[in-house]
Amino acid sequence: MASVFDTLEPKNNGDSGSYSSNVNFLTEPEDGYDFEFVNLKDDKYDCPICLLILRDPVQTPCGHRFCHKCIHRWLSESGEQRCPVDNTTVIRDQVFPDNFAKREILSLQVKCPKSKEGCKVIEVLKQLPKHLEVCGYVPIPCPNECSDILLRKDLPHHLSQICTKRKIVCCKCGEQVTAEREQEHLHKECPMVTVVCQYCQIELLRNQINSHEEFDCQRVIVPCQYQPMGCTTRLERCEMSQHLQESIQQHMNLMFNILMQLSSAVQNIAPGALQHFPAVPQSHSLPVTSSEQSITNLLESLRIGVQQGMNVLSNPTPVPYSPDSNVSSVEGFPEPVTGSHSHGLIERNISEQTQVAPSISYSSQQSNKDVEGGAYVSVQQGYELKSLKDQNVTQDESLARHEHQIDEIRGRNDNHEKIVKDLNKRLKMLESTINEFEGRTCNGTYVWKIRNYRKYRREAEIGDTTAIHSPPFYSHFYGYKLCIRANLNGVDSARGTHLSIFIHFMQGDYDDILDWPFNGRIILTVIDQNPVCELRHHVVETLISKPNLAAFQRPNTPRNHKGFGYMEFLPIGILDNSTYVRNDTLIIKACILPNG
C-alpha cells in the first residue's frame, strides 16, 4: 500500500538553479527519510541499505527491517535471494509490511526541511506535508508569471510592491493596469492626463483633445465649407471667416456653375419625357405612399405635355409628308420647339426633305400624288389625335384617383398628428410628475448631474446659454422648493475665469404653512469623481441665510429672480483639468438645512 509520504524526497537532485511549482523534495522518493529528527537516540529505525530512517518499513523472515524499495531493489539487483545483514535466504513473497514500525516512525518529531533557511517549525513527520504547503521558506514562482522565484513568506510584499505584473490603479483615471505598463498608460492612453495641443499649444486633458481639435482649435487647418462645390482653399480655422468674407464672389460663381450643371441635366431629361411619354395604365398607378407635392408636380407636368402635344397637332404646319419628317407617331408626342431652336430645326427639316425628295413642290398646285399623300397625313393625324385624347382622359381619371388618395392620406396624417401631440403632452406631464416626485423625496439633499458639459460650456462661452437651472427639489416632502443655477462660464466679474453657482427659491405647494423668510444653511458641493476614493477632494461651500435679502423671501413668481450663491465657486482652469468633470459630466450637490 502506498504511503502518504510518497511525495517526500529528502535528497537534492543537484539542480539548485531552478524550481518547479513544488519544492525539490516533493518528487518520487527512492530511499528513506533524510530529515533532521528531534531526540532520536535509537538506531533501530535505520535502514541497513540506505542508512536513512525507514520509509514504508518491511520485515524479512529473519527479523530485519528495510525500506520497502531498498530491499526489493536489493533482491532484484544482487541476483541472490539473501538478507544483506545476515546473508540468510530471503524469498520476495516472504517480505511483509511492518505497520507497527511505520506508526512509530510517523509519530517522530522532525525539523522542517527548510530549517537552514530560517524555518523554526518542528512537526510530527505525519503532518510534515501539510506544513510544507504553507511553509514560508519554500521557494515558489510568482503566480502573476513575472518570472521571479521567491520564498512564500515574501509573496505578499512581492505581489503588492515589486511584481511587474501586479495590477495597480491609475492615479489619474482609476483604470487598472499592470505596473510595467503604468508609464506607457500615462504617456499614451490615460484620458485624464494633461497633454499639449499640437496646433495651438494649450494644455487639455487627453479625452478633450480630439473634441478641441475638431471643433475649437483656431490653429487647425480646415477646408473651406464650399469644398464640395470646388473651392480648394485650406486655412487655419481662425482665418476661415476672413476667407469667406473675401471670396463671396468666387463662392457664388461655384454655386452658379453647379446650378447650371443641374439645370442642363434636367433639360436633357425633360425633352425625352415629353416626346416618349406613354399613357399611364390603371394597373401601374403611382403608389399611395408618394408625397403629395411629388404627385402634384408629376401630374401637372403630364398635363402640360399632353396639352402641348394637342396644340401642335391642332395647328398643322405646311410641311409636306415624308417618311423621315418630324410628324409624331402614335407612340409619342412631338417635341415642342420655340425661338431660335425652332427656326433652326425648321431649316434643318427643309434641307433634309429637299435632299430626300427634290421633286416635292411647295406651290399651291399639287399633283394627284401629293393630294393622296396629304390625305394620308390627315388620316394619320386623326388617329394620333384620338389616341392623345384617350390618353388625356386616362390621365384625368388617374389624377382624380390620386387626389382622392391624397385627401385620405391628409386625413389620416392629421389624425396621427393629433394623437402624437396628445401623447407628447401626456409624456411631458408624466416627466414633470416624476421630476416633482424625485425632488420631493430627496429629503433636502439633491444631486444634480450636468451631462454634455462641454456642449453647455461652449454655449456659455459664446453667449447662447449663459445659465442653466436644475430641476426643482424640496427641503423635505412638504418643505421649501428650490433649484440650482449654474453659470458654467461665470457671471459678471467672474466671467471666463470661474464657475458660478447660486440657489433660487421657487413657489411651492406648501408655502402658506412655511416660515418666511427662509432661515438656515445651504451646503453646495462640486463632487470630485476620481475613481480612487482616497484622492477625491470635493469643493464645499456653506451658505448662511440672510433674512433681509430678497433671495430668501417668499417668491412672488414661479422662480425668485434673486439668487444667492458664489460667483467664484471654482476656477475654470482647475475644473477642466481635473476629475471634477468625468465622462463629460459635472456633478453639483445641494444640502438644505432649515433651522428649527
Coordinates of C-alpha atoms in Angstrom, one line a residue:
M1 CA 0.0 0.0 0.0
A2 CA 1.4 3.4 -1.0
S3 CA 2.3 5.7 1.9
V4 CA 1.1 9.2 2.4
F5 CA 4.8 10.2 2.4
D6 CA 5.4 9.0 -1.1
T7 CA 5.6 12.7 -2.0
L8 CA 8.5 13.5 0.3
E9 CA 12.0 13.4 -1.1
P10 CA 14.9 14.4 1.1
K11 CA 17.6 14.3 -1.5
N12 CA 18.7 17.2 -3.6
N13 CA 18.5 16.4 -7.3
G14 CA 21.5 18.5 -8.0
D15 CA 19.7 21.2 -9.9
S16 CA 19.9 24.1 -7.4
G17 CA 19.3 26.8 -10.0
S18 CA 15.7 26.1 -10.9
Y19 CA 12.5 25.3 -9.1
S20 CA 9.1 23.9 -10.2
S21 CA 5.8 24.8 -8.7
N22 CA 6.7 22.5 -5.7
V23 CA 9.8 22.2 -3.7
N24 CA 12.6 19.9 -4.8
F25 CA 11.9 17.2 -2.2
L26 CA 8.3 16.6 -3.4
T27 CA 9.5 14.2 -6.2
E28 CA 9.2 10.4 -6.2
P29 CA 11.4 9.1 -3.3
E30 CA 13.9 6.3 -3.7
D31 CA 15.4 5.9 -0.2
G32 CA 14.5 6.6 3.4
Y33 CA 13.7 9.9 5.2
D34 CA 16.7 12.2 5.2
F35 CA 15.3 14.7 7.7
E36 CA 16.7 16.1 10.9
F37 CA 14.8 14.2 13.6
V38 CA 14.5 15.5 17.2
N39 CA 15.5 13.4 20.1
L40 CA 16.1 10.3 18.1
K41 CA 18.5 8.2 20.2
D42 CA 17.8 4.7 18.9
D43 CA 19.1 3.4 15.6
K44 CA 16.5 0.7 15.3
Y45 CA 14.7 2.7 12.6
D46 CA 17.8 3.0 10.4
C47 CA 17.6 1.1 7.1
P48 CA 20.8 -1.1 6.7
I49 CA 20.8 -0.4 3.0
C50 CA 20.4 3.4 2.6
L51 CA 21.3 4.2 6.2
L52 CA 18.4 6.6 6.5
I53 CA 15.2 6.4 8.5
L54 CA 12.9 3.7 7.2
R55 CA 10.3 4.7 4.7
D56 CA 7.4 2.3 4.3
P57 CA 9.3 -0.3 6.5
V58 CA 9.1 -4.0 5.7
Q59 CA 10.4 -7.0 7.7
T60 CA 12.2 -10.2 6.4
P61 CA 11.6 -13.6 7.9
C62 CA 14.9 -13.2 9.7
G63 CA 13.6 -10.2 11.6
H64 CA 15.5 -7.4 9.9
R65 CA 13.8 -4.1 8.8
F66 CA 14.4 -2.4 5.5
C67 CA 12.8 0.4 3.4
H68 CA 10.2 -1.2 1.0
K69 CA 12.0 0.0 -2.1
C70 CA 15.5 -0.7 -0.8
I71 CA 15.0 -4.4 -0.1
H72 CA 13.1 -5.0 -3.3
R73 CA 15.9 -3.2 -5.3
W74 CA 18.5 -5.3 -3.4
L75 CA 16.8 -8.6 -4.2
S76 CA 16.4 -7.6 -7.9
E77 CA 19.9 -6.4 -8.5
S78 CA 22.0 -8.7 -6.4
G79 CA 20.8 -11.9 -8.1
E80 CA 20.9 -13.7 -4.8
Q81 CA 17.8 -14.0 -2.6
R82 CA 19.7 -13.3 0.7
C83 CA 19.4 -10.9 3.5
P84 CA 22.1 -8.1 3.3
V85 CA 22.6 -8.3 7.1
D86 CA 23.0 -11.9 8.0
N87 CA 23.1 -13.5 4.5
T88 CA 20.0 -15.6 5.3
T89 CA 18.0 -16.7 2.3
V90 CA 15.0 -14.4 1.7
I91 CA 12.2 -15.0 -0.7
R92 CA 10.5 -11.9 -2.0
D93 CA 7.0 -13.1 -1.2
Q94 CA 8.0 -13.6 2.4
V95 CA 8.8 -9.9 2.9
F96 CA 5.8 -8.2 4.7
P97 CA 5.0 -4.6 5.8
D98 CA 5.9 -3.6 9.3
N99 CA 3.0 -1.4 10.2
F100 CA 4.0 -1.1 13.9
A101 CA 7.3 0.4 13.0
K102 CA 5.7 2.6 10.4
R103 CA 3.3 4.1 13.0
E104 CA 6.2 4.8 15.4
I105 CA 8.3 6.4 12.7
L106 CA 5.4 8.7 11.6
S107 CA 4.9 9.9 15.2
L108 CA 8.6 11.1 15.4
Q109 CA 9.2 14.8 15.5
V110 CA 11.3 16.3 12.7
K111 CA 12.6 19.8 11.8
C112 CA 11.3 21.5 8.7
P113 CA 13.5 20.7 5.7
K114 CA 13.9 24.5 5.3
S115 CA 15.3 24.9 8.8
K116 CA 18.6 26.0 7.4
E117 CA 16.8 28.8 5.5
G118 CA 15.2 30.0 8.8
C119 CA 12.1 27.9 9.4
K120 CA 11.9 27.1 13.1
V121 CA 8.9 24.7 12.9
I122 CA 9.2 21.2 14.4
E123 CA 6.4 19.0 13.3
V124 CA 5.4 15.3 13.6
L125 CA 6.5 13.5 10.5
K126 CA 3.0 12.6 9.6
Q127 CA 1.9 16.3 9.4
L128 CA 5.0 17.5 7.6
P129 CA 3.4 17.5 4.1
K130 CA 0.7 19.9 5.4
H131 CA 3.3 22.2 6.8
L132 CA 5.3 22.3 3.6
E133 CA 2.2 23.5 1.8
V134 CA 2.2 26.7 3.9
C135 CA 5.9 27.0 4.9
G136 CA 7.1 30.5 4.3
Y137 CA 10.6 29.4 3.4
V138 CA 9.7 27.2 0.4
P139 CA 10.6 28.9 -2.9
I140 CA 7.7 29.2 -5.3
P141 CA 7.2 31.0 -8.6
C142 CA 5.2 34.3 -8.8
P143 CA 1.5 33.5 -9.5
N144 CA 1.4 36.5 -11.9
E145 CA 4.0 34.7 -14.1
C146 CA 6.6 37.5 -13.8
S147 CA 9.5 35.0 -13.9
D148 CA 10.6 35.8 -10.3
I149 CA 11.0 32.9 -7.8
L150 CA 10.7 33.9 -4.2
L151 CA 10.1 32.5 -0.7
R152 CA 6.4 32.0 0.1
K153 CA 6.7 34.4 3.0
D154 CA 7.9 37.2 0.7
L155 CA 5.0 36.7 -1.8
P156 CA 2.5 39.2 -0.3
H157 CA 5.2 42.0 -0.4
H158 CA 6.2 41.0 -3.9
L159 CA 2.6 41.0 -5.2
S160 CA 1.8 44.4 -3.6
Q161 CA 5.1 46.3 -4.2
I162 CA 7.5 44.6 -6.5
C163 CA 5.9 42.4 -9.1
T164 CA 5.9 44.0 -12.6
K165 CA 2.7 42.1 -13.5
R166 CA 0.7 43.2 -10.5
K167 CA -2.5 45.2 -11.1
I168 CA -2.4 48.9 -10.0
V169 CA -5.0 51.7 -10.2
C170 CA -4.0 54.6 -12.3
C171 CA -3.8 57.7 -10.1
K172 CA -5.4 59.8 -12.9
C173 CA -8.3 57.9 -14.4
G174 CA -8.7 54.9 -12.0
E175 CA -8.3 52.3 -14.7
Q176 CA -6.5 49.1 -13.7
V177 CA -3.2 48.5 -15.5
T178 CA -0.1 46.3 -14.8
A179 CA 2.8 48.0 -13.1
E180 CA 5.1 47.5 -16.1
R181 CA 2.6 49.4 -18.3
E182 CA 1.9 52.3 -15.9
Q183 CA 4.2 54.7 -17.7
E184 CA 3.1 53.6 -21.1
H185 CA -0.5 54.1 -20.0
L186 CA 0.2 57.6 -18.6
H187 CA 2.1 58.7 -21.7
K188 CA -0.1 57.2 -24.4
E189 CA -3.6 56.1 -23.1
C190 CA -4.7 57.7 -19.9
P191 CA -7.7 60.1 -20.7
M192 CA -7.1 62.2 -17.6
V193 CA -3.5 63.2 -18.3
T194 CA -2.8 66.8 -19.4
V195 CA -1.4 67.0 -22.9
V196 CA -0.5 69.8 -25.2
C197 CA -2.4 70.6 -28.4
Q198 CA -0.1 70.1 -31.4
Y199 CA -1.6 73.1 -33.1
C200 CA -2.2 75.9 -30.5
Q201 CA 0.0 74.5 -27.7
I202 CA -2.7 74.9 -25.0
E203 CA -2.9 72.2 -22.3
L204 CA -6.0 70.0 -22.1
L205 CA -6.9 66.5 -20.8
R206 CA -6.3 63.8 -23.3
N207 CA -10.0 62.9 -23.5
Q208 CA -10.7 66.6 -24.5
I209 CA -8.1 67.0 -27.1
N210 CA -10.0 65.3 -30.0
S211 CA -13.0 67.5 -29.4
H212 CA -10.8 70.5 -29.1
E213 CA -9.1 69.9 -32.4
E214 CA -12.3 69.0 -34.2
F215 CA -14.4 72.0 -33.1
D216 CA -12.5 74.7 -31.2
C217 CA -8.8 74.9 -32.0
Q218 CA -8.1 78.0 -34.1
R219 CA -4.8 76.7 -35.5
V220 CA -6.1 73.6 -37.1
I221 CA -6.0 73.6 -40.9
V222 CA -9.6 73.1 -42.2
P223 CA -11.1 73.0 -45.7
C224 CA -13.4 75.7 -46.9
Q225 CA -17.1 74.8 -46.4
Y226 CA -17.6 75.3 -50.1
Q227 CA -15.1 72.4 -50.8
P228 CA -17.9 70.2 -52.2
M229 CA -18.6 72.8 -54.8
G230 CA -15.0 73.2 -55.9
C231 CA -13.2 75.5 -53.5
T232 CA -9.8 74.1 -52.8
T233 CA -8.7 76.6 -50.1
R234 CA -7.4 75.2 -46.8
L235 CA -6.6 77.6 -44.0
E236 CA -6.3 77.8 -40.2
R237 CA -9.8 77.9 -38.6
C238 CA -9.1 81.5 -37.3
E239 CA -8.5 82.7 -40.9
M240 CA -11.5 80.9 -42.4
S241 CA -14.0 83.6 -41.6
Q242 CA -11.9 86.2 -43.4
H243 CA -11.7 83.9 -46.4
L244 CA -15.4 83.5 -46.5
Q245 CA -15.8 87.3 -46.5
E246 CA -13.2 87.9 -49.2
S247 CA -14.3 85.1 -51.5
I248 CA -18.0 85.6 -51.7
Q249 CA -17.9 86.2 -55.5
Q250 CA -15.8 83.2 -56.1
H251 CA -18.2 81.0 -54.0
M252 CA -21.2 82.4 -55.8
N253 CA -19.6 81.5 -59.1
L254 CA -19.0 78.0 -57.9
M255 CA -22.6 77.7 -56.8
F256 CA -23.8 79.1 -60.1
N257 CA -21.7 76.6 -62.1
I258 CA -23.3 73.7 -60.0
L259 CA -26.7 75.2 -60.6
M260 CA -26.1 75.4 -64.4
Q261 CA -24.9 71.8 -64.5
L262 CA -28.1 70.7 -62.7
S263 CA -30.2 72.8 -65.0
S264 CA -28.5 71.3 -68.0
A265 CA -29.1 67.8 -66.7
V266 CA -32.8 68.5 -66.1
Q267 CA -33.2 69.9 -69.6
N268 CA -31.5 66.8 -71.1
I269 CA -34.1 64.6 -69.4
A270 CA -37.2 66.7 -69.9
P271 CA -37.5 66.6 -73.7
G272 CA -37.3 62.8 -73.8
A273 CA -40.0 62.5 -71.2
L274 CA -42.3 64.7 -73.3
Q275 CA -41.5 63.0 -76.6
H276 CA -42.0 59.4 -75.5
F277 CA -44.5 59.7 -72.7
P278 CA -46.9 56.7 -72.8
A279 CA -50.3 56.5 -71.4
V280 CA -50.3 55.5 -67.7
P281 CA -52.4 52.3 -67.4
Q282 CA -54.6 51.9 -64.4
S283 CA -52.7 48.9 -63.1
H284 CA -49.5 51.0 -62.9
S285 CA -50.7 54.0 -61.0
L286 CA -48.4 55.8 -58.6
P287 CA -48.0 54.3 -55.2
V288 CA -50.2 55.7 -52.4
T289 CA -47.2 56.4 -50.3
S290 CA -45.8 59.0 -52.7
S291 CA -45.6 62.5 -51.2
E292 CA -48.4 65.0 -52.2
Q293 CA -46.1 67.5 -53.7
S294 CA -44.3 64.9 -55.9
I295 CA -47.6 63.6 -57.2
T296 CA -49.0 67.0 -57.9
N297 CA -45.8 68.1 -59.8
L298 CA -45.7 65.0 -61.8
L299 CA -49.4 65.1 -62.9
E300 CA -49.1 68.8 -63.7
S301 CA -46.1 68.1 -66.0
L302 CA -48.0 65.3 -67.6
R303 CA -51.0 67.6 -68.3
I304 CA -48.7 70.3 -69.8
G305 CA -47.0 67.7 -72.0
V306 CA -50.4 66.4 -73.3
Q307 CA -51.6 69.9 -73.9
Q308 CA -48.5 70.8 -75.9
G309 CA -49.0 67.7 -78.0
M310 CA -52.6 68.7 -78.7
N311 CA -51.6 72.2 -79.6
V312 CA -49.0 71.0 -82.1
L313 CA -51.4 68.6 -83.8
S314 CA -54.3 71.2 -83.9
N315 CA -52.0 73.7 -85.8
P316 CA -50.6 71.8 -88.8
T317 CA -47.5 73.3 -90.5
P318 CA -47.1 73.5 -94.3
V319 CA -44.5 70.7 -94.2
P320 CA -45.2 68.1 -96.9
Y321 CA -45.4 64.5 -95.9
S322 CA -42.2 62.5 -95.9
P323 CA -41.3 59.2 -94.3
D324 CA -38.5 61.0 -92.4
S325 CA -40.5 64.1 -91.4
N326 CA -40.9 65.2 -87.8
V327 CA -44.5 64.1 -87.6
S328 CA -45.4 62.3 -84.3
S329 CA -46.5 58.7 -84.4
V330 CA -49.0 57.1 -82.1
E331 CA -46.1 56.1 -79.8
G332 CA -45.2 59.6 -78.6
F333 CA -45.6 63.3 -78.7
P334 CA -43.9 65.9 -81.0
E335 CA -41.1 67.7 -79.3
P336 CA -42.2 71.3 -78.5
V337 CA -39.7 73.8 -80.0
T338 CA -39.6 77.6 -79.7
G339 CA -37.4 80.5 -80.6
S340 CA -34.1 80.2 -82.5
H341 CA -34.1 76.5 -81.8
S342 CA -37.4 76.1 -83.6
H343 CA -36.2 78.2 -86.5
G344 CA -33.0 76.1 -86.9
L345 CA -35.0 72.9 -86.7
I346 CA -37.4 74.0 -89.4
E347 CA -34.5 75.0 -91.7
R348 CA -32.8 71.6 -91.0
N349 CA -36.0 69.7 -91.8
I350 CA -36.5 71.6 -95.1
S351 CA -32.9 70.9 -96.1
E352 CA -33.3 67.2 -95.3
Q353 CA -36.6 67.0 -97.1
T354 CA -35.1 68.7 -100.2
Q355 CA -32.3 66.2 -100.3
V356 CA -34.6 63.1 -100.0
A357 CA -37.4 64.2 -102.2
P358 CA -36.3 67.0 -104.6
S359 CA -39.5 66.7 -106.7
I360 CA -41.8 67.9 -103.9
S361 CA -43.1 71.4 -104.5
Y362 CA -44.4 74.0 -102.1
S363 CA -46.6 75.8 -104.6
S364 CA -50.4 75.8 -104.4
Q365 CA -50.7 73.4 -107.3
Q366 CA -50.1 69.9 -106.2
S367 CA -50.1 66.7 -108.2
N368 CA -52.5 63.8 -107.5
K369 CA -49.8 62.0 -105.7
D370 CA -49.3 65.0 -103.4
V371 CA -53.0 65.2 -102.7
E372 CA -53.1 61.5 -101.8
G373 CA -50.1 61.9 -99.5
G374 CA -51.8 64.9 -97.8
A375 CA -55.0 62.9 -97.2
Y376 CA -52.9 60.1 -95.7
V377 CA -51.2 62.6 -93.4
S378 CA -54.6 63.9 -92.3
V379 CA -55.9 60.5 -91.5
Q380 CA -52.7 59.7 -89.6
Q381 CA -53.1 62.9 -87.6
G382 CA -56.7 62.0 -86.8
Y383 CA -55.6 58.7 -85.3
E384 CA -52.9 60.4 -83.3
L385 CA -55.4 63.0 -82.0
K386 CA -57.8 60.3 -80.9
S387 CA -55.0 58.4 -79.2
L388 CA -53.9 61.6 -77.4
K389 CA -57.5 62.4 -76.3
D390 CA -57.8 58.8 -74.9
Q391 CA -54.6 59.2 -73.0
N392 CA -55.7 62.6 -71.6
V393 CA -58.9 61.0 -70.3
T394 CA -56.9 58.3 -68.7
Q395 CA -54.6 60.8 -67.1
D396 CA -57.6 62.8 -65.7
E397 CA -59.0 59.7 -64.2
S398 CA -55.7 58.8 -62.6
L399 CA -55.3 62.4 -61.4
A400 CA -58.7 62.3 -59.7
R401 CA -58.0 58.9 -58.2
H402 CA -54.6 60.1 -56.7
E403 CA -56.2 63.3 -55.5
H404 CA -58.7 61.2 -53.6
Q405 CA -55.9 59.1 -52.2
I406 CA -54.0 62.2 -51.2
D407 CA -57.1 63.5 -49.4
E408 CA -57.3 60.3 -47.4
I409 CA -53.6 60.4 -46.6
R410 CA -54.0 64.0 -45.4
G411 CA -56.9 63.0 -43.2
R412 CA -55.0 60.1 -41.6
N413 CA -51.9 62.3 -41.2
D414 CA -53.9 65.0 -39.4
N415 CA -55.4 62.4 -37.1
H416 CA -51.9 60.9 -36.4
E417 CA -50.5 64.4 -35.7
K418 CA -53.3 65.0 -33.1
I419 CA -52.5 61.7 -31.5
V420 CA -48.8 62.5 -31.4
K421 CA -49.4 65.9 -29.9
D422 CA -51.6 64.4 -27.2
L423 CA -49.0 61.7 -26.4
N424 CA -46.3 64.3 -26.2
K425 CA -48.4 66.4 -23.9
R426 CA -49.0 63.4 -21.7
L427 CA -45.3 62.5 -21.8
K428 CA -44.3 65.9 -20.6
M429 CA -46.9 65.8 -17.8
L430 CA -45.5 62.4 -16.8
E431 CA -41.9 63.6 -16.8
S432 CA -43.0 66.7 -14.8
T433 CA -44.7 64.4 -12.2
I434 CA -41.6 62.1 -12.0
N435 CA -39.3 65.1 -11.5
E436 CA -41.6 66.6 -8.9
F437 CA -41.7 63.3 -7.0
E438 CA -37.9 62.9 -7.2
G439 CA -37.5 66.4 -5.9
R440 CA -39.8 65.8 -3.0
T441 CA -38.3 62.6 -1.9
C442 CA -34.6 63.8 -1.9
N443 CA -35.2 65.0 1.7
G444 CA -33.2 68.2 1.2
T445 CA -30.1 66.5 -0.3
Y446 CA -30.2 66.9 -4.1
V447 CA -27.5 65.7 -6.6
W448 CA -27.6 67.4 -10.0
K449 CA -25.7 65.7 -12.8
I450 CA -25.0 68.1 -15.7
R451 CA -24.4 65.9 -18.7
N452 CA -23.0 67.2 -22.0
Y453 CA -20.9 69.6 -20.0
R454 CA -18.6 70.6 -23.0
K455 CA -21.6 71.5 -25.1
Y456 CA -23.2 73.7 -22.4
R457 CA -19.8 75.2 -21.7
R458 CA -19.3 76.2 -25.3
E459 CA -22.8 77.7 -25.4
A460 CA -22.0 79.7 -22.3
E461 CA -18.7 81.0 -23.8
I462 CA -20.4 82.3 -27.0
G463 CA -23.3 83.7 -25.0
D464 CA -26.1 81.4 -26.3
T465 CA -26.9 79.9 -22.9
T466 CA -25.2 81.7 -20.1
A467 CA -27.1 79.9 -17.2
I468 CA -28.7 76.5 -16.7
H469 CA -31.1 75.5 -14.0
S470 CA -31.6 72.2 -12.2
P471 CA -35.0 70.5 -11.9
P472 CA -36.8 71.7 -8.8
F473 CA -36.4 69.9 -5.4
Y474 CA -37.6 70.3 -1.9
S475 CA -36.0 70.7 1.5
H476 CA -38.4 67.9 2.7
F477 CA -41.7 66.5 1.4
Y478 CA -43.8 69.5 2.4
G479 CA -40.9 71.9 2.6
Y480 CA -39.3 74.7 0.6
K481 CA -39.0 74.4 -3.2
L482 CA -35.6 75.3 -4.7
C483 CA -33.4 74.9 -7.7
I484 CA -29.7 75.3 -8.5
R485 CA -28.4 77.8 -11.1
A486 CA -25.0 77.2 -12.7
N487 CA -23.1 79.7 -14.9
L488 CA -20.5 77.4 -16.5
N489 CA -18.5 80.4 -17.8
G490 CA -19.0 82.6 -14.8
V491 CA -21.0 85.7 -14.3
D492 CA -20.1 89.4 -14.1
S493 CA -16.6 89.8 -12.8
A494 CA -16.0 86.1 -12.8
R495 CA -17.0 85.6 -16.4
G496 CA -14.5 83.4 -18.2
T497 CA -12.5 82.6 -15.0
H498 CA -14.7 80.8 -12.5
L499 CA -17.7 78.5 -12.2
S500 CA -20.6 80.4 -10.6
I501 CA -23.3 78.6 -8.5
F502 CA -26.5 80.0 -7.0
I503 CA -29.6 78.8 -5.2
H504 CA -33.1 80.1 -6.2
F505 CA -36.2 79.7 -4.1
M506 CA -39.4 78.7 -6.1
Q507 CA -43.1 78.9 -5.5
G508 CA -44.1 75.6 -3.8
D509 CA -47.4 73.9 -2.9
Y510 CA -47.0 74.4 0.8
D511 CA -45.5 77.9 1.0
D512 CA -48.5 79.1 3.1
I513 CA -47.5 76.8 6.1
L514 CA -43.8 77.5 5.9
D515 CA -41.8 80.2 7.8
W516 CA -40.6 83.1 5.7
P517 CA -38.0 84.4 5.1
F518 CA -36.0 81.1 5.0
N519 CA -33.7 80.7 7.9
G520 CA -31.0 78.1 7.8
R521 CA -27.9 76.8 6.0
I522 CA -27.3 75.6 2.4
I523 CA -24.3 73.5 1.6
L524 CA -23.1 73.5 -2.0
T525 CA -20.6 70.9 -3.2
V526 CA -18.8 70.2 -6.5
I527 CA -18.1 66.4 -6.5
D528 CA -14.7 65.1 -7.3
Q529 CA -15.3 62.0 -9.5
N530 CA -11.8 60.5 -9.1
P531 CA -12.2 56.6 -9.1
V532 CA -9.7 56.4 -6.3
C533 CA -11.6 57.4 -3.2
E534 CA -8.5 58.5 -1.3
L535 CA -7.6 61.0 -4.0
R536 CA -11.0 62.8 -4.0
H537 CA -11.1 66.4 -2.9
H538 CA -14.7 67.8 -3.1
V539 CA -15.1 71.6 -3.2
V540 CA -17.6 72.5 -0.4
E541 CA -19.1 75.9 0.5
T542 CA -21.7 76.7 3.1
L543 CA -24.3 79.5 2.7
I544 CA -25.8 81.1 5.8
S545 CA -29.2 82.6 5.1
K546 CA -29.7 86.4 5.4
P547 CA -33.4 87.1 6.0
N548 CA -33.1 90.7 4.9
L549 CA -32.1 89.6 1.3
A550 CA -34.8 89.2 -1.3
A551 CA -33.3 85.8 -2.3
F552 CA -34.7 84.3 1.0
Q553 CA -38.1 85.9 0.9
R554 CA -41.3 84.1 -0.2
P555 CA -41.2 84.1 -4.1
N556 CA -43.8 86.2 -5.9
T557 CA -43.0 84.5 -9.3
P558 CA -42.6 80.8 -10.2
R559 CA -38.9 81.2 -9.6
N560 CA -37.4 84.0 -7.5
H561 CA -35.4 86.3 -9.8
K562 CA -32.9 86.9 -7.0
G563 CA -30.5 84.1 -6.2
F564 CA -27.8 83.6 -3.5
G565 CA -24.5 81.9 -4.0
Y566 CA -20.9 82.2 -5.2
M567 CA -19.7 84.0 -8.4
E568 CA -16.2 82.5 -7.9
F569 CA -17.0 79.0 -6.7
L570 CA -14.3 77.1 -8.6
P571 CA -11.7 78.3 -11.2
I572 CA -12.5 77.0 -14.7
G573 CA -8.9 76.0 -15.2
I574 CA -9.0 73.6 -12.3
L575 CA -12.4 72.4 -13.2
D576 CA -11.5 71.5 -16.8
N577 CA -8.2 69.8 -16.0
S578 CA -9.2 67.5 -13.1
T579 CA -11.7 64.8 -12.3
Y580 CA -14.4 67.2 -11.3
V581 CA -15.6 66.6 -14.9
R582 CA -15.7 63.0 -15.8
N583 CA -17.4 61.4 -18.8
D584 CA -18.4 64.9 -19.9
T585 CA -20.5 65.2 -16.7
L586 CA -20.3 67.7 -13.8
I587 CA -22.0 66.9 -10.5
I588 CA -23.3 69.5 -8.1
K589 CA -24.8 68.6 -4.7
A590 CA -27.0 70.9 -2.6
C591 CA -28.0 70.1 1.0
I592 CA -30.8 72.3 2.5
L593 CA -30.7 72.6 6.4
P594 CA -33.5 74.8 7.7
N595 CA -33.2 75.9 11.3
G596 CA -35.8 74.5 13.7

